[in-house]
Amino acid sequence: MNLKILRNRKKPIATWFWTQLTISIFFSMVIISFSKSLSAILFDSPNYYGILILGSLQMIFYTFTSVLQKWLRFQRKAFTTVSLTLATSLLNIALTILFVIYFEWGIEGIFFSNASQFILELFTLFIYDERVALIFKLR
């Protein structure tokens, strides 16, 4: 795709990324700050605050995944986008089975499978297309 078109498209995507990331971090911090109180309200026990903390961090991971997949869509790479989404979904299922059933990590296993999937997806996208890095730049 033409570099001029990419530069014109990267500004709204970068703004969207930073806005979504900032909001996700803010809400994650709020949930983490009040996790024991929220756990007591939601689960009638403050002992489940760790689950709320892990869940709140998923918002931050999803920001990267969502924006990077939309970046590929903006490039009109439907096959690549679908392939990446399918591959990462299958990877997430496999990692969840590995961590939850095989290693018996419980709910923490779900968090680690999502975190692992996010890291591998981000790594794959940077290898696939160096221009993906443009979404992280504001200039």
PDB file of C-alpha atoms in Angstrom:
ATOM      1  CA  MET A   1       0.000   0.000   0.000  1.00  0.00           C
ATOM      2  CA  ASN A   2       1.159   3.528  -0.758  1.00  0.00           C
ATOM      3  CA  LEU A   3       3.212   5.043   2.092  1.00  0.00           C
ATOM      4  CA  LYS A   4       1.306   8.353   1.851  1.00  0.00           C
ATOM      5  CA  ILE A   5      -1.998   6.535   2.383  1.00  0.00           C
ATOM      6  CA  LEU A   6      -0.499   4.665   5.343  1.00  0.00           C
ATOM      7  CA  ARG A   7       0.646   7.918   6.927  1.00  0.00           C
ATOM      8  CA  ASN A   8      -2.815   9.415   6.515  1.00  0.00           C
ATOM      9  CA  ARG A   9      -4.415   6.360   8.095  1.00  0.00           C
ATOM     10  CA  LYS A  10      -1.975   5.980  10.974  1.00  0.00           C
ATOM     11  CA  LYS A  11      -2.998   9.195  12.746  1.00  0.00           C
ATOM     12  CA  PRO A  12      -6.595   8.188  13.530  1.00  0.00           C
ATOM     13  CA  ILE A  13      -5.472   4.658  14.394  1.00  0.00           C
ATOM     14  CA  ALA A  14      -2.711   5.953  16.674  1.00  0.00           C
ATOM     15  CA  THR A  15      -5.160   8.331  18.370  1.00  0.00           C
ATOM     16  CA  TRP A  16      -7.667   5.523  18.755  1.00  0.00           C
ATOM     17  CA  PHE A  17      -4.994   3.204  20.145  1.00  0.00           C
ATOM     18  CA  TRP A  18      -3.709   5.687  22.727  1.00  0.00           C
ATOM     19  CA  THR A  19      -7.232   6.692  23.763  1.00  0.00           C
ATOM     20  CA  GLN A  20      -8.367   3.095  24.163  1.00  0.00           C
ATOM     21  CA  LEU A  21      -5.159   2.187  26.001  1.00  0.00           C
ATOM     22  CA  THR A  22      -5.460   5.148  28.379  1.00  0.00           C
ATOM     23  CA  ILE A  23      -9.091   4.355  29.183  1.00  0.00           C
ATOM     24  CA  SER A  24      -8.264   0.661  29.671  1.00  0.00           C
ATOM     25  CA  ILE A  25      -5.407   1.484  32.035  1.00  0.00           C
ATOM     26  CA  PHE A  26      -7.622   3.906  33.970  1.00  0.00           C
ATOM     27  CA  PHE A  27     -10.426   1.371  34.438  1.00  0.00           C
ATOM     28  CA  SER A  28      -7.926  -1.372  35.265  1.00  0.00           C
ATOM     29  CA  MET A  29      -6.412   0.840  37.958  1.00  0.00           C
ATOM     30  CA  VAL A  30      -9.869   1.568  39.388  1.00  0.00           C
ATOM     31  CA  ILE A  31     -10.764  -2.136  39.465  1.00  0.00           C
ATOM     32  CA  ILE A  32      -7.400  -3.047  40.977  1.00  0.00           C
ATOM     33  CA  SER A  33      -7.711  -0.310  43.610  1.00  0.00           C
ATOM     34  CA  PHE A  34     -11.133  -1.508  44.713  1.00  0.00           C
ATOM     35  CA  SER A  35     -10.677  -5.210  43.962  1.00  0.00           C
ATOM     36  CA  LYS A  36     -11.138  -6.425  47.545  1.00  0.00           C
ATOM     37  CA  SER A  37     -14.279  -4.352  48.035  1.00  0.00           C
ATOM     38  CA  LEU A  38     -15.647  -5.371  44.631  1.00  0.00           C
ATOM     39  CA  SER A  39     -14.869  -9.009  45.402  1.00  0.00           C
ATOM     40  CA  ALA A  40     -16.813  -8.768  48.666  1.00  0.00           C
ATOM     41  CA  ILE A  41     -19.790  -7.197  46.856  1.00  0.00           C
ATOM     42  CA  LEU A  42     -19.801  -9.480  43.815  1.00  0.00           C
ATOM     43  CA  PHE A  43     -18.774 -12.788  45.376  1.00  0.00           C
ATOM     44  CA  ASP A  44     -19.676 -12.264  49.075  1.00  0.00           C
ATOM     45  CA  SER A  45     -16.001 -12.764  49.861  1.00  0.00           C
ATOM     46  CA  PRO A  46     -12.917 -10.540  49.534  1.00  0.00           C
ATOM     47  CA  ASN A  47     -10.837 -13.637  48.744  1.00  0.00           C
ATOM     48  CA  TYR A  48     -11.518 -13.443  44.997  1.00  0.00           C
ATOM     49  CA  TYR A  49      -9.877 -10.066  44.439  1.00  0.00           C
ATOM     50  CA  GLY A  50      -7.078 -11.684  42.405  1.00  0.00           C
ATOM     51  CA  ILE A  51      -9.587 -12.800  39.778  1.00  0.00           C
ATOM     52  CA  LEU A  52     -10.778  -9.205  39.386  1.00  0.00           C
ATOM     53  CA  ILE A  53      -7.196  -7.980  39.020  1.00  0.00           C
ATOM     54  CA  LEU A  54      -6.417 -10.562  36.345  1.00  0.00           C
ATOM     55  CA  GLY A  55      -9.671  -9.793  34.557  1.00  0.00           C
ATOM     56  CA  SER A  56      -9.010  -6.062  34.571  1.00  0.00           C
ATOM     57  CA  LEU A  57      -5.631  -6.577  32.915  1.00  0.00           C
ATOM     58  CA  GLN A  58      -7.393  -8.281  30.007  1.00  0.00           C
ATOM     59  CA  MET A  59      -8.768  -4.880  28.950  1.00  0.00           C
ATOM     60  CA  ILE A  60      -5.228  -3.673  28.337  1.00  0.00           C
ATOM     61  CA  PHE A  61      -4.295  -6.802  26.338  1.00  0.00           C
ATOM     62  CA  TYR A  62      -7.437  -6.522  24.242  1.00  0.00           C
ATOM     63  CA  THR A  63      -6.540  -2.959  23.252  1.00  0.00           C
ATOM     64  CA  PHE A  64      -3.436  -4.139  21.403  1.00  0.00           C
ATOM     65  CA  THR A  65      -5.168  -7.083  19.775  1.00  0.00           C
ATOM     66  CA  SER A  66      -8.157  -5.042  18.649  1.00  0.00           C
ATOM     67  CA  VAL A  67      -6.187  -2.170  17.154  1.00  0.00           C
ATOM     68  CA  LEU A  68      -3.664  -4.404  15.405  1.00  0.00           C
ATOM     69  CA  GLN A  69      -6.388  -6.479  13.769  1.00  0.00           C
ATOM     70  CA  LYS A  70      -8.195  -3.343  12.633  1.00  0.00           C
ATOM     71  CA  TRP A  71      -4.907  -2.063  11.194  1.00  0.00           C
ATOM     72  CA  LEU A  72      -4.768  -5.097   8.942  1.00  0.00           C
ATOM     73  CA  ARG A  73      -8.380  -4.535   7.929  1.00  0.00           C
ATOM     74  CA  PHE A  74      -7.600  -0.937   6.974  1.00  0.00           C
ATOM     75  CA  GLN A  75      -4.897  -2.300   4.698  1.00  0.00           C
ATOM     76  CA  ARG A  76      -7.608  -4.398   3.028  1.00  0.00           C
ATOM     77  CA  LYS A  77      -5.857  -7.646   3.885  1.00  0.00           C
ATOM     78  CA  ALA A  78      -8.951  -9.704   4.600  1.00  0.00           C
ATOM     79  CA  PHE A  79      -7.303 -13.104   4.239  1.00  0.00           C
ATOM     80  CA  THR A  80      -4.419 -12.130   6.529  1.00  0.00           C
ATOM     81  CA  THR A  81      -6.790 -10.663   9.103  1.00  0.00           C
ATOM     82  CA  VAL A  82      -9.031 -13.729   9.131  1.00  0.00           C
ATOM     83  CA  SER A  83      -6.035 -16.085   9.190  1.00  0.00           C
ATOM     84  CA  LEU A  84      -4.445 -14.226  12.085  1.00  0.00           C
ATOM     85  CA  THR A  85      -7.707 -14.092  14.034  1.00  0.00           C
ATOM     86  CA  LEU A  86      -8.361 -17.793  13.485  1.00  0.00           C
ATOM     87  CA  ALA A  87      -4.789 -18.779  14.366  1.00  0.00           C
ATOM     88  CA  THR A  88      -4.746 -16.714  17.554  1.00  0.00           C
ATOM     89  CA  SER A  89      -8.177 -18.034  18.566  1.00  0.00           C
ATOM     90  CA  LEU A  90      -7.015 -21.621  18.111  1.00  0.00           C
ATOM     91  CA  LEU A  91      -3.809 -20.823  19.979  1.00  0.00           C
ATOM     92  CA  ASN A  92      -5.819 -19.333  22.830  1.00  0.00           C
ATOM     93  CA  ILE A  93      -7.983 -22.464  23.039  1.00  0.00           C
ATOM     94  CA  ALA A  94      -4.907 -24.714  23.039  1.00  0.00           C
ATOM     95  CA  LEU A  95      -3.137 -22.633  25.690  1.00  0.00           C
ATOM     96  CA  THR A  96      -6.255 -22.511  27.857  1.00  0.00           C
ATOM     97  CA  ILE A  97      -6.513 -26.306  27.728  1.00  0.00           C
ATOM     98  CA  LEU A  98      -2.805 -26.593  28.513  1.00  0.00           C
ATOM     99  CA  PHE A  99      -2.814 -24.188  31.465  1.00  0.00           C
ATOM    100  CA  VAL A 100      -6.231 -24.970  32.939  1.00  0.00           C
ATOM    101  CA  ILE A 101      -6.518 -28.738  32.424  1.00  0.00           C
ATOM    102  CA  TYR A 102      -2.944 -30.005  32.108  1.00  0.00           C
ATOM    103  CA  PHE A 103      -1.192 -27.654  34.569  1.00  0.00           C
ATOM    104  CA  GLU A 104      -4.374 -27.226  36.689  1.00  0.00           C
ATOM    105  CA  TRP A 105      -3.869 -23.471  37.113  1.00  0.00           C
ATOM    106  CA  GLY A 106      -7.593 -22.700  37.204  1.00  0.00           C
ATOM    107  CA  ILE A 107      -8.723 -19.181  36.434  1.00  0.00           C
ATOM    108  CA  GLU A 108      -5.116 -17.973  36.414  1.00  0.00           C
ATOM    109  CA  GLY A 109      -4.502 -20.361  33.536  1.00  0.00           C
ATOM    110  CA  ILE A 110      -7.058 -18.477  31.451  1.00  0.00           C
ATOM    111  CA  PHE A 111      -5.240 -15.217  32.157  1.00  0.00           C
ATOM    112  CA  PHE A 112      -1.872 -16.710  31.200  1.00  0.00           C
ATOM    113  CA  SER A 113      -3.276 -18.237  28.016  1.00  0.00           C
ATOM    114  CA  ASN A 114      -4.675 -14.843  26.988  1.00  0.00           C
ATOM    115  CA  ALA A 115      -1.442 -13.067  27.893  1.00  0.00           C
ATOM    116  CA  SER A 116       0.632 -15.624  25.960  1.00  0.00           C
ATOM    117  CA  GLN A 117      -1.655 -15.358  22.955  1.00  0.00           C
ATOM    118  CA  PHE A 118      -1.383 -11.560  23.032  1.00  0.00           C
ATOM    119  CA  ILE A 119       2.415 -11.611  23.162  1.00  0.00           C
ATOM    120  CA  LEU A 120       2.666 -14.116  20.315  1.00  0.00           C
ATOM    121  CA  GLU A 121       0.155 -12.175  18.221  1.00  0.00           C
ATOM    122  CA  LEU A 122       2.016  -8.907  18.729  1.00  0.00           C
ATOM    123  CA  PHE A 123       5.345 -10.566  17.894  1.00  0.00           C
ATOM    124  CA  THR A 124       3.864 -12.170  14.774  1.00  0.00           C
ATOM    125  CA  LEU A 125       2.433  -8.900  13.533  1.00  0.00           C
ATOM    126  CA  PHE A 126       5.712  -7.048  13.962  1.00  0.00           C
ATOM    127  CA  ILE A 127       7.520  -9.770  12.035  1.00  0.00           C
ATOM    128  CA  TYR A 128       4.800  -9.871   9.376  1.00  0.00           C
ATOM    129  CA  ASP A 129       4.737  -6.179   8.609  1.00  0.00           C
ATOM    130  CA  GLU A 130       7.159  -3.525   9.865  1.00  0.00           C
ATOM    131  CA  ARG A 131       4.569  -0.867   9.070  1.00  0.00           C
ATOM    132  CA  VAL A 132       2.446  -2.131  11.961  1.00  0.00           C
ATOM    133  CA  ALA A 133       4.806  -0.145  14.160  1.00  0.00           C
ATOM    134  CA  LEU A 134       3.340   3.022  12.627  1.00  0.00           C
ATOM    135  CA  ILE A 135       0.232   2.733  14.756  1.00  0.00           C
ATOM    136  CA  PHE A 136       2.316   3.256  17.869  1.00  0.00           C
ATOM    137  CA  LYS A 137       3.770   6.537  16.575  1.00  0.00           C
ATOM    138  CA  LEU A 138       1.896   9.799  16.723  1.00  0.00           C
ATOM    139  CA  ARG A 139       4.006  11.606  14.144  1.00  0.00           C
TER     140      ARG A 139
END
